[in-house]
mmCIF file of C-alpha atoms in Angstrom:
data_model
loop_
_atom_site.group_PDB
_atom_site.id
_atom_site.type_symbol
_atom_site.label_atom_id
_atom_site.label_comp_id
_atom_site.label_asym_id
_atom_site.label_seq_id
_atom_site.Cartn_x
_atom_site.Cartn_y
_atom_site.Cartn_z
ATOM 1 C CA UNK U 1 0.000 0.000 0.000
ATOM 2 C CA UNK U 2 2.636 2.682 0.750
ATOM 3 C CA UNK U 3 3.327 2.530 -3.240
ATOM 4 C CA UNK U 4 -0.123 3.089 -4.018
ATOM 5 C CA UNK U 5 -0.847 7.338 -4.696
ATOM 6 C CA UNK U 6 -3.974 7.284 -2.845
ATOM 7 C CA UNK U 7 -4.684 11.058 -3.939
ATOM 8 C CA UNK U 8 -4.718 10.650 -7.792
ATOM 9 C CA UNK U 9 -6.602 7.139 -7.398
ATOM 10 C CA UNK U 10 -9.294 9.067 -5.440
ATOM 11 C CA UNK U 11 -9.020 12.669 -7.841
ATOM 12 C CA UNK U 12 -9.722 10.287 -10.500
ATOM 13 C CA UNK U 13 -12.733 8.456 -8.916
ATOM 14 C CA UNK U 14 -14.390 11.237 -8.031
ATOM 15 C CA UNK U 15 -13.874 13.671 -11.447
ATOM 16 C CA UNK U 16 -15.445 17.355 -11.628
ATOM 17 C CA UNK U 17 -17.910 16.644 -8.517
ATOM 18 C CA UNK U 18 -18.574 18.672 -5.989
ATOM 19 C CA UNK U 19 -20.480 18.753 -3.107
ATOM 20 C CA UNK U 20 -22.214 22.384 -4.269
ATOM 21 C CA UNK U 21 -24.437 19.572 -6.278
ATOM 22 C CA UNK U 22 -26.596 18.848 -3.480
ATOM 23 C CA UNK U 23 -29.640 20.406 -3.025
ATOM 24 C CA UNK U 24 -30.031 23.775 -0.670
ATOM 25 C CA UNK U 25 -32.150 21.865 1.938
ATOM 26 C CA UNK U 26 -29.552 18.935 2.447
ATOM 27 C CA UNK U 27 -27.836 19.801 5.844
ATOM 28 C CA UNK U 28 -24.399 17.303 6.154
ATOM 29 C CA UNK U 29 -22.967 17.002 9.226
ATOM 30 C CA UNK U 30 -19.924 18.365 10.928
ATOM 31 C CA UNK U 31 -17.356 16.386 13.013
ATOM 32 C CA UNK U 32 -17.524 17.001 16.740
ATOM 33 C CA UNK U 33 -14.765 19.798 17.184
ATOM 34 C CA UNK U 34 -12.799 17.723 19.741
ATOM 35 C CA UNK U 35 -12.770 15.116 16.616
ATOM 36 C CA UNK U 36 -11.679 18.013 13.895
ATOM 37 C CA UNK U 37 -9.607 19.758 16.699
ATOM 38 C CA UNK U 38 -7.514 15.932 16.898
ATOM 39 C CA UNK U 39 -7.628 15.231 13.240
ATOM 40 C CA UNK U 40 -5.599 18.632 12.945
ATOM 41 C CA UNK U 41 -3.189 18.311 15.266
ATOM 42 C CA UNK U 42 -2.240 14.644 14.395
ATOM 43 C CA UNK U 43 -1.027 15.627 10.840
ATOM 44 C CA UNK U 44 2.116 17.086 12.741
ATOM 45 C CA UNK U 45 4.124 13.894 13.067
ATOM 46 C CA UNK U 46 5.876 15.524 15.593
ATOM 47 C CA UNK U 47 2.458 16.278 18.286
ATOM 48 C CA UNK U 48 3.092 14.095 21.435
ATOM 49 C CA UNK U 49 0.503 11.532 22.559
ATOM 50 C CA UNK U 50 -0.105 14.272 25.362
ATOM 51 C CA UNK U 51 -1.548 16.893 23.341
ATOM 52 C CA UNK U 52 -3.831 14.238 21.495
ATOM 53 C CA UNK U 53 -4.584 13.338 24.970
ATOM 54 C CA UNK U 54 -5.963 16.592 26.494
ATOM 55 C CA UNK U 55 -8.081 17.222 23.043
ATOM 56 C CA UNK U 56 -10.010 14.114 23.401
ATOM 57 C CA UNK U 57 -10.747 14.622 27.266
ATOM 58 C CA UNK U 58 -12.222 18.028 26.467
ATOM 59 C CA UNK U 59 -15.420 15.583 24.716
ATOM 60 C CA UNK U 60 -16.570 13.131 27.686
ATOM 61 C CA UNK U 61 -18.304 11.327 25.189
ATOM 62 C CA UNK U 62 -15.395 10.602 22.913
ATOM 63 C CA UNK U 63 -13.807 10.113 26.235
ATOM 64 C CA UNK U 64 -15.764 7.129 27.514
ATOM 65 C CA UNK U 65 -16.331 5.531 24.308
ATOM 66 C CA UNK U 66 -12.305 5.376 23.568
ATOM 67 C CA UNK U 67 -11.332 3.859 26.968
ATOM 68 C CA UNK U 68 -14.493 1.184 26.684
ATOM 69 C CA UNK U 69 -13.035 0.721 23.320
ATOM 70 C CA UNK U 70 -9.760 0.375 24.969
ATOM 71 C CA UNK U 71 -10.425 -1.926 27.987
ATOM 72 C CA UNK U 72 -12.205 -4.250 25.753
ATOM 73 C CA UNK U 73 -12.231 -8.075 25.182
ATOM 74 C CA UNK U 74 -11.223 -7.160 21.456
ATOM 75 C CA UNK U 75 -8.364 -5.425 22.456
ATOM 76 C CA UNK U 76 -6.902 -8.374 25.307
ATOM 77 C CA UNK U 77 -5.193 -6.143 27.712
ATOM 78 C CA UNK U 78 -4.547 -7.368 30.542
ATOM 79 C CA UNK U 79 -4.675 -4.535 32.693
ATOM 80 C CA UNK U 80 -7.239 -2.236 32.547
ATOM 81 C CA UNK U 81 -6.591 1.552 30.900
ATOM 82 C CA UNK U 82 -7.701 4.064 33.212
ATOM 83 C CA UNK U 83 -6.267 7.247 31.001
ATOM 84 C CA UNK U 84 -7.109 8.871 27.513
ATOM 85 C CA UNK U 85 -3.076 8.940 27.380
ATOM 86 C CA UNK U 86 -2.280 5.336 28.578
ATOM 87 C CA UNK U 87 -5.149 4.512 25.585
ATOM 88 C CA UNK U 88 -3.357 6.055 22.953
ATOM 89 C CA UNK U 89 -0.211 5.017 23.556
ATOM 90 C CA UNK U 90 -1.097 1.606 23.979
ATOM 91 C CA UNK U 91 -3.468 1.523 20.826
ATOM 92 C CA UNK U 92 -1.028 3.386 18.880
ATOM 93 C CA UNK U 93 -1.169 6.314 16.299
ATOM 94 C CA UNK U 94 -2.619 5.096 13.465
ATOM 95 C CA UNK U 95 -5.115 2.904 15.495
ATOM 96 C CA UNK U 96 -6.145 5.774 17.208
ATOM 97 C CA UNK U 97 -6.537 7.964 14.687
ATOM 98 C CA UNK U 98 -8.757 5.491 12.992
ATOM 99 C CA UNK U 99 -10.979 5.153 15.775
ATOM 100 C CA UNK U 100 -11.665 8.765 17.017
ATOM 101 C CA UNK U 101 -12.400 9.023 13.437
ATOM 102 C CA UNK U 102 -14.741 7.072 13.314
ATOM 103 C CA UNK U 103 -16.509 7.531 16.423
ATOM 104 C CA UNK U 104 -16.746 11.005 15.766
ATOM 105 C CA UNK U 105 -18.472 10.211 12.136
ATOM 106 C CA UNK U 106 -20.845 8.147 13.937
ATOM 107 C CA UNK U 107 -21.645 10.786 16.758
ATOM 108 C CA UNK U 108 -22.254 13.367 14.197
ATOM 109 C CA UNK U 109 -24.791 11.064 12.388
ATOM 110 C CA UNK U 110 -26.394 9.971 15.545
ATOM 111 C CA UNK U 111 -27.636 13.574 16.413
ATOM 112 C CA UNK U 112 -29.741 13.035 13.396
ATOM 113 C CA UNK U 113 -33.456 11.371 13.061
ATOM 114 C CA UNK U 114 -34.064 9.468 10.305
ATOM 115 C CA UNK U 115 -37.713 8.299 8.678
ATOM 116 C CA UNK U 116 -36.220 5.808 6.652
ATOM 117 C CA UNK U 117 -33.566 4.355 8.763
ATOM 118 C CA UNK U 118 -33.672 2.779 12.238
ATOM 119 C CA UNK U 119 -30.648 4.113 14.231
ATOM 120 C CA UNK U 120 -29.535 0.729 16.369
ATOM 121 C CA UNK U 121 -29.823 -1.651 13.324
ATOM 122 C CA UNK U 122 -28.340 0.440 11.185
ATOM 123 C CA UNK U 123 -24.962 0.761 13.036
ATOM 124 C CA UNK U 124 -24.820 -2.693 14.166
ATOM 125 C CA UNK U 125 -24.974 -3.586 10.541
ATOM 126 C CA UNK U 126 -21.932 -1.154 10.057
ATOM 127 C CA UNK U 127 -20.133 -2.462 12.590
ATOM 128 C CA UNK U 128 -20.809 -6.360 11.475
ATOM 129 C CA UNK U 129 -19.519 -5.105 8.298
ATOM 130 C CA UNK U 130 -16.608 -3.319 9.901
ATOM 131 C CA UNK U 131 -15.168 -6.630 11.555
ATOM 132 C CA UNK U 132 -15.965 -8.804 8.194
ATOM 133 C CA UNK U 133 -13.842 -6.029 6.120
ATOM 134 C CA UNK U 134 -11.084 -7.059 8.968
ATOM 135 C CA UNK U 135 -11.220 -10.637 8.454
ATOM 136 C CA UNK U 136 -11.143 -10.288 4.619
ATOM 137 C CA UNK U 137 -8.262 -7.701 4.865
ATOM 138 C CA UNK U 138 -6.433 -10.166 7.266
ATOM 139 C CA UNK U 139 -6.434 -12.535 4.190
ATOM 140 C CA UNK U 140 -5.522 -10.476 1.644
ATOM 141 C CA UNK U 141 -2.343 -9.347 3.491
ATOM 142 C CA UNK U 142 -3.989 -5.556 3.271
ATOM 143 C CA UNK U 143 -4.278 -2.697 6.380
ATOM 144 C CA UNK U 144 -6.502 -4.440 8.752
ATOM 145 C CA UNK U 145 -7.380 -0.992 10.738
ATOM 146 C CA UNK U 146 -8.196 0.902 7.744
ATOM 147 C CA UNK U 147 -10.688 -1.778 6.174
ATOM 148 C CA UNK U 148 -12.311 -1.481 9.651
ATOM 149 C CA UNK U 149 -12.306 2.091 9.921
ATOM 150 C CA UNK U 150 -13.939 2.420 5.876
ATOM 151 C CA UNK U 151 -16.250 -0.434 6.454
ATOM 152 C CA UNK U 152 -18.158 1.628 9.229
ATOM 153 C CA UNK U 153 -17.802 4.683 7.188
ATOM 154 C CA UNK U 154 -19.263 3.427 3.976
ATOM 155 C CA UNK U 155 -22.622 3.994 4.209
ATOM 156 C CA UNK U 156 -22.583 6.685 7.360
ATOM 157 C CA UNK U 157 -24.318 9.537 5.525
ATOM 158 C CA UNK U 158 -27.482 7.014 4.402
ATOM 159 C CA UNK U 159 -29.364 8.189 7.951
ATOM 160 C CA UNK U 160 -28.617 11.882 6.855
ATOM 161 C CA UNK U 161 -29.818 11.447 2.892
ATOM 162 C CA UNK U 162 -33.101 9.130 3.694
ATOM 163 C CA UNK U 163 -34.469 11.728 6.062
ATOM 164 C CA UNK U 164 -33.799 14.736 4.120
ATOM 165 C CA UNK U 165 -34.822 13.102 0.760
ATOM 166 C CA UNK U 166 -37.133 10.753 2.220
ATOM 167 C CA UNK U 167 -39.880 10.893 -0.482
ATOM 168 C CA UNK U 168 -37.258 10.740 -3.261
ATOM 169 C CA UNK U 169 -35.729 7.327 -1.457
ATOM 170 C CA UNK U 170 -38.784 6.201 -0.219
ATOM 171 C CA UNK U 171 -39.790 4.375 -3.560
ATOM 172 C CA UNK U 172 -36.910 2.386 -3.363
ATOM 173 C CA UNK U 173 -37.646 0.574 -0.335
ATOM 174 C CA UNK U 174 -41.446 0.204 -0.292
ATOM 175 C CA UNK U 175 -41.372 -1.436 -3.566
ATOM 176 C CA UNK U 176 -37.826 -2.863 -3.726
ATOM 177 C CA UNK U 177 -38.605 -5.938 -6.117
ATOM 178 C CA UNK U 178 -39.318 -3.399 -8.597
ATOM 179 C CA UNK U 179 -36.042 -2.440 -8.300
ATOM 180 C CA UNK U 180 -33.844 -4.467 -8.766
ATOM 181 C CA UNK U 181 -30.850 -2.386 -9.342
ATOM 182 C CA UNK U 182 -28.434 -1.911 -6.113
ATOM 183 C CA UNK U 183 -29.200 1.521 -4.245
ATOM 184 C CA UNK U 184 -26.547 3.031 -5.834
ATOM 185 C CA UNK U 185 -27.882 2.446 -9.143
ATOM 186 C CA UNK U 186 -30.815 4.117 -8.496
ATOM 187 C CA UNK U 187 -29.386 7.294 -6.649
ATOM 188 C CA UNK U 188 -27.334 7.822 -9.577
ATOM 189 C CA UNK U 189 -30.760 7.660 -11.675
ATOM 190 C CA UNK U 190 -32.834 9.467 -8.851
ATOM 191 C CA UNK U 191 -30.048 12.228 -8.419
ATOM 192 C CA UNK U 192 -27.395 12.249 -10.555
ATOM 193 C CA UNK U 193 -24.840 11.255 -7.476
ATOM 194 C CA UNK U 194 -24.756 8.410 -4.919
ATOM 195 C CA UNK U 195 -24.345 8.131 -1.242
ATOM 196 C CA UNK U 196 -20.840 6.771 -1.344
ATOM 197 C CA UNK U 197 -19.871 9.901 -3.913
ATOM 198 C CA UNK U 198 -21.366 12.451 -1.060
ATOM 199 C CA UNK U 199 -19.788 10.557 2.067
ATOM 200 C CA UNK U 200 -16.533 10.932 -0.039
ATOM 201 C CA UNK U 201 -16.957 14.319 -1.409
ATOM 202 C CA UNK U 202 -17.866 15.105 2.664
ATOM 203 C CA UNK U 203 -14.953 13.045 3.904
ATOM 204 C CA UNK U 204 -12.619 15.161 1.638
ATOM 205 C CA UNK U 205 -13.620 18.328 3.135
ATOM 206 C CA UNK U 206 -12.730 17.005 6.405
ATOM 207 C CA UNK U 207 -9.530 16.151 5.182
ATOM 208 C CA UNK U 208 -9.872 12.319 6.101
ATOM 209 C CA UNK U 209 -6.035 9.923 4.517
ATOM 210 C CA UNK U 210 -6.946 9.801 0.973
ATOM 211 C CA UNK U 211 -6.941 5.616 1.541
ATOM 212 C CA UNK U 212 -10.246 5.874 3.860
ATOM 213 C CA UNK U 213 -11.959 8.261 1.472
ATOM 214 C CA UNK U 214 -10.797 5.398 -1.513
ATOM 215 C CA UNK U 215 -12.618 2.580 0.268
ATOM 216 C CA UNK U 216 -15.866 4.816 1.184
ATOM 217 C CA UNK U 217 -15.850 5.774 -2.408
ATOM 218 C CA UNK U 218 -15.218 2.713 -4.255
ATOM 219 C CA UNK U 219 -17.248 0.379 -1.948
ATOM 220 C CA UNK U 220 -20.186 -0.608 -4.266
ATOM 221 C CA UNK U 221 -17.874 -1.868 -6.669
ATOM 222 C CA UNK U 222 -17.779 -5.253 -4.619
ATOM 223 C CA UNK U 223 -16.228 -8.298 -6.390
ATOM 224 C CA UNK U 224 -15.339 -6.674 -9.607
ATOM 225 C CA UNK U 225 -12.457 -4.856 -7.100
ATOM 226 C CA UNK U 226 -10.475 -8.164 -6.974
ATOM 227 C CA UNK U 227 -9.971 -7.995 -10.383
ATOM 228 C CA UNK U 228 -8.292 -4.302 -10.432
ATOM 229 C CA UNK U 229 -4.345 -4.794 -10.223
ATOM 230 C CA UNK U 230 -3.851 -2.236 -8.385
ATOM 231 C CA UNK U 231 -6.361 -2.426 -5.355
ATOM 232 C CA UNK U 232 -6.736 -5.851 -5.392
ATOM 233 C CA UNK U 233 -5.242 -6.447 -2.329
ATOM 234 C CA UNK U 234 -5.617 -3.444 -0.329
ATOM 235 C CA UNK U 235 -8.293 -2.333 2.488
ATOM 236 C CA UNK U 236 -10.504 -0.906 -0.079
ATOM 237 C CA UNK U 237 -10.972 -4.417 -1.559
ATOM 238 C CA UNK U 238 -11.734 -5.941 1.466
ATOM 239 C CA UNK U 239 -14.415 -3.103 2.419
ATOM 240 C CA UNK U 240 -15.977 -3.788 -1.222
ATOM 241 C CA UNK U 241 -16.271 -7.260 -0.497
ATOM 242 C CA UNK U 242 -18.025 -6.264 3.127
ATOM 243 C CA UNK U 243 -20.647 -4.142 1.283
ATOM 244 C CA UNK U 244 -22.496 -7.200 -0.025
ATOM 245 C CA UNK U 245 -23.720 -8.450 3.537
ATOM 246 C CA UNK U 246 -27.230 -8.093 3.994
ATOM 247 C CA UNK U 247 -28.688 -4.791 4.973
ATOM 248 C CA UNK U 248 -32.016 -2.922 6.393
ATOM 249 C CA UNK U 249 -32.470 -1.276 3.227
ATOM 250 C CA UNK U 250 -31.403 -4.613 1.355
ATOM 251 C CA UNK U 251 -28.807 -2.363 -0.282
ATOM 252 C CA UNK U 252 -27.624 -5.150 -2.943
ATOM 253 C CA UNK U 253 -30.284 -8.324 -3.859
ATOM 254 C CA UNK U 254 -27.432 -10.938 -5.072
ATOM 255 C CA UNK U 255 -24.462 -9.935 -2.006
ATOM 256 C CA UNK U 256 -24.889 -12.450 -0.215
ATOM 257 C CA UNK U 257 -25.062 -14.709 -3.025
ATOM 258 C CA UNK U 258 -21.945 -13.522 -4.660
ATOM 259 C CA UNK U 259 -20.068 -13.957 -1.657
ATOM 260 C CA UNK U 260 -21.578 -17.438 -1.208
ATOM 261 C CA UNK U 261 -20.024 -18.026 -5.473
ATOM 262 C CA UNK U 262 -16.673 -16.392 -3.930
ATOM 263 C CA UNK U 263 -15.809 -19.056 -1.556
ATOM 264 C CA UNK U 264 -15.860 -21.521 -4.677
ATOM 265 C CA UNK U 265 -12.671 -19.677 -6.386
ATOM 266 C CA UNK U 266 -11.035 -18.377 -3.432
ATOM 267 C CA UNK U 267 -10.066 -21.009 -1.567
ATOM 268 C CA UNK U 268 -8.970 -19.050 2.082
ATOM 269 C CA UNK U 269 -12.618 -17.457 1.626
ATOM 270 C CA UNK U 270 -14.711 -19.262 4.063
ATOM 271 C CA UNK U 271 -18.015 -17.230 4.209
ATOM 272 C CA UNK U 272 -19.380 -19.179 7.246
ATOM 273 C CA UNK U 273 -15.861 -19.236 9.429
ATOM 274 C CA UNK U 274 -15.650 -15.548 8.993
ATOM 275 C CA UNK U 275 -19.663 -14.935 10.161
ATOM 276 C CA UNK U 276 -18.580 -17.235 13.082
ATOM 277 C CA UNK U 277 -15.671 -14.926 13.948
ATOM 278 C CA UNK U 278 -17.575 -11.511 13.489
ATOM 279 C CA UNK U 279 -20.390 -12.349 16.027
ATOM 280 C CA UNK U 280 -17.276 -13.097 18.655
ATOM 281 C CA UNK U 281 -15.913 -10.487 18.124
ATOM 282 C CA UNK U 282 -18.832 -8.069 17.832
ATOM 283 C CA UNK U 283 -19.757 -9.990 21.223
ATOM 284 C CA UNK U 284 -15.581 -8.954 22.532
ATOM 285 C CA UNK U 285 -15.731 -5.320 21.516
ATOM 286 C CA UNK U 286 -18.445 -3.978 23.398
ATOM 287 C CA UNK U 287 -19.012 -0.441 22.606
ATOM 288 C CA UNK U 288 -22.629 -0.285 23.647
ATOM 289 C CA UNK U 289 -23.609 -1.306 19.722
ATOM 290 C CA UNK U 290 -26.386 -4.071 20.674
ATOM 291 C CA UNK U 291 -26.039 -7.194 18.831
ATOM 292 C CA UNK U 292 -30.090 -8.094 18.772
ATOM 293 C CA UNK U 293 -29.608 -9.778 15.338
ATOM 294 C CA UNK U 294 -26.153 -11.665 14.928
ATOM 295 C CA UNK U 295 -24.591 -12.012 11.525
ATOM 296 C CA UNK U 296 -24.771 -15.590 11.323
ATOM 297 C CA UNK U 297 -28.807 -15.085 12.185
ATOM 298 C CA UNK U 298 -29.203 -12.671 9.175
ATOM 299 C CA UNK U 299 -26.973 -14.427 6.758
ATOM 300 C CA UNK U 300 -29.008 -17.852 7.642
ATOM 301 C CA UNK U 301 -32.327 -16.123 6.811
ATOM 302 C CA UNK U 302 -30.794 -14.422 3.612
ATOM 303 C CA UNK U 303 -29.200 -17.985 2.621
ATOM 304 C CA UNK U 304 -33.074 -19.694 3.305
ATOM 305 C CA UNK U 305 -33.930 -17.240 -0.063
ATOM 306 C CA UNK U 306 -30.666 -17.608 -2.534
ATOM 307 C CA UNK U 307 -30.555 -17.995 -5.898
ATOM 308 C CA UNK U 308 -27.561 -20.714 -5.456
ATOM 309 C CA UNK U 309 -29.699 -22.762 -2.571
ATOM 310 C CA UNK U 310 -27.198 -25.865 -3.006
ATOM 311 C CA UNK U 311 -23.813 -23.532 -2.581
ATOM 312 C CA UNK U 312 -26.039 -21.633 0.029
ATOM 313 C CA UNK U 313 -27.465 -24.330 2.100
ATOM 314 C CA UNK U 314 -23.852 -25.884 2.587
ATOM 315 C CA UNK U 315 -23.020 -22.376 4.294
ATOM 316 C CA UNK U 316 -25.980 -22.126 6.455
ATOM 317 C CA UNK U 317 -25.304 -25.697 7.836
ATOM 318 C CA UNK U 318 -22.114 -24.361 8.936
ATOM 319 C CA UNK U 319 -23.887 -21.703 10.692
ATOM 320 C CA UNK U 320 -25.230 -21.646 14.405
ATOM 321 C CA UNK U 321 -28.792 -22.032 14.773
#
């Protein structure tokens, strides 16, 4: 990855847009400032853990959520972290980074309503796809932290757009086997744009490594991403690949499916091993994300409805009940 220019992949993906596009009503969030305020100061490679420190502990939220995050399971420490400093210097830069990032994406979204969207499923779904981008990044030999970090990030401006366009999106989910094009098919038609173009174009602002904006961007380009010789085998891959898991707005028909086909030409894919090892660790990480509906639970009721039922059913034996 350090050979790949992240900056003309994503100037390239992204072309002439801009974010002026949107209509006048459309209201996208801002970061928390203790979030912007640390994104800032961590581009000096020079800032001491110390600094970083004191900006986080001026948001209690952030606060709490970073030690939980910190002294969990996931994480294995042995002794338990009782500072913002002793976190970050145990998690590390780069980990760090990644995670006030995207805690502070999610708080900013969270202050929103949405009429299209329930709020608790829809960010257990990003974080179930958050730990499968891991697993798949694992075996591609790619950054495991920044698959995780994009993977929650893909979709985190659908809450915002659904509300605030509600009757414009609202045809696509009442009536969704007349559409059988993925969501980002028909924003494109509806609009012009898609969701992942905004949460990119909106990421960019905020100044987010040009690698995370890649994967938000590109993430609805699934499979065909294995295939590209450049990002084959990179985080943005892996977050692709994490995209076709079954969602509350049934974002893709065939996801599941194709990752189902996948495990039949790749043979360190195993769909059903990597379920199994999301709903641990969803179960380890405890960050107050309730886990009413487990992967394994979704994917098995998804499977009962594929279009491959032989491939399918041999998955969702493998599967807890």
């Amino acid at each position: 990855m350090s050979n790949i220019d992240w900056s003309a992949i994503r100037e390239k993906a992204m072309g002439p847009f801009q974010l002026s596009v949107l209509p006048p009503t459309l209201e996208l969030p801002a970061l928390p400032h203790a979030v912007a305020a640390f994104l800032d100061r961590s581009r000096d490679e020079q800032i001491e853990m110390r600094e970083l420190a004191s900006i986080i502990e001026t948001d209690s939220g952030l606060t709490v959520e970073l030690l939980r995050y910190a002294n969990s399971s996931f994480i294995g420490l042995r002794t338990k972290v009782r500072t913002v400093l002793q976190a970050l210097s145990i998690l590390g830069f780069r980990q760090s980074k990644l995670f006030v990032l995207t805690s502070g994406a999610q708080a900013a979204i969270r202050s929103r309503k949405s009429k299209l969207i329930h709020q608790a499923s829809f960010w257990n779904t990003s974080l179930q796809r958050a730990l499968f981008a891991r697993e798949v990044a694992r075996l591609l030999g790619a950054d495991e932290d920044g698959a995780f970090a994009g993977a929650v990030m893909q979709d985190f401006l659908l809450p915002v757009l659904t509300n605030d366009l509600f009757d414009r999106y609202a045809p696509f989910t009442s009536d969704r086997v007349a559409q059988p094009d993925g969501l980002d098919e028909y924003e494109q038609r509806e609009f012009g744009w898609d969701h992942a173009l905004i949460a990119a174009g909106l990421a960019t602002r905020w100044k987010l490594p040009d690698d995370l904006i890649c994967g938000i961007l590109m993430h609805h380009k699934g499979l065909r991403l294995l295939a590209d010789p450049i990002l084959r085998r990179t985080s943005v891959a892996a977050i692709a690949i994490s995209s076709l898991l079954p969602d509350g707005l049934r974002q893709q028909y065939s996801g599941l499916d194709q990752l189902v086909l996948l495990e039949t030409k790749w043979s360190a894919f195993k769909l059903a091993e990597i379920i199994q090892k999301v709903d641990t660790a969803h179960q380890a990480l405890g960050l107050g994300v309730r886990n009413d509906y487990p992967l394994s639970r979704i994917c098995r009721t998804a499977l009962a409805h594929s279009v491959v039922p032989e491939l399918s059913q041999q998955v969702a034996s493998q599967l807890p009940a």
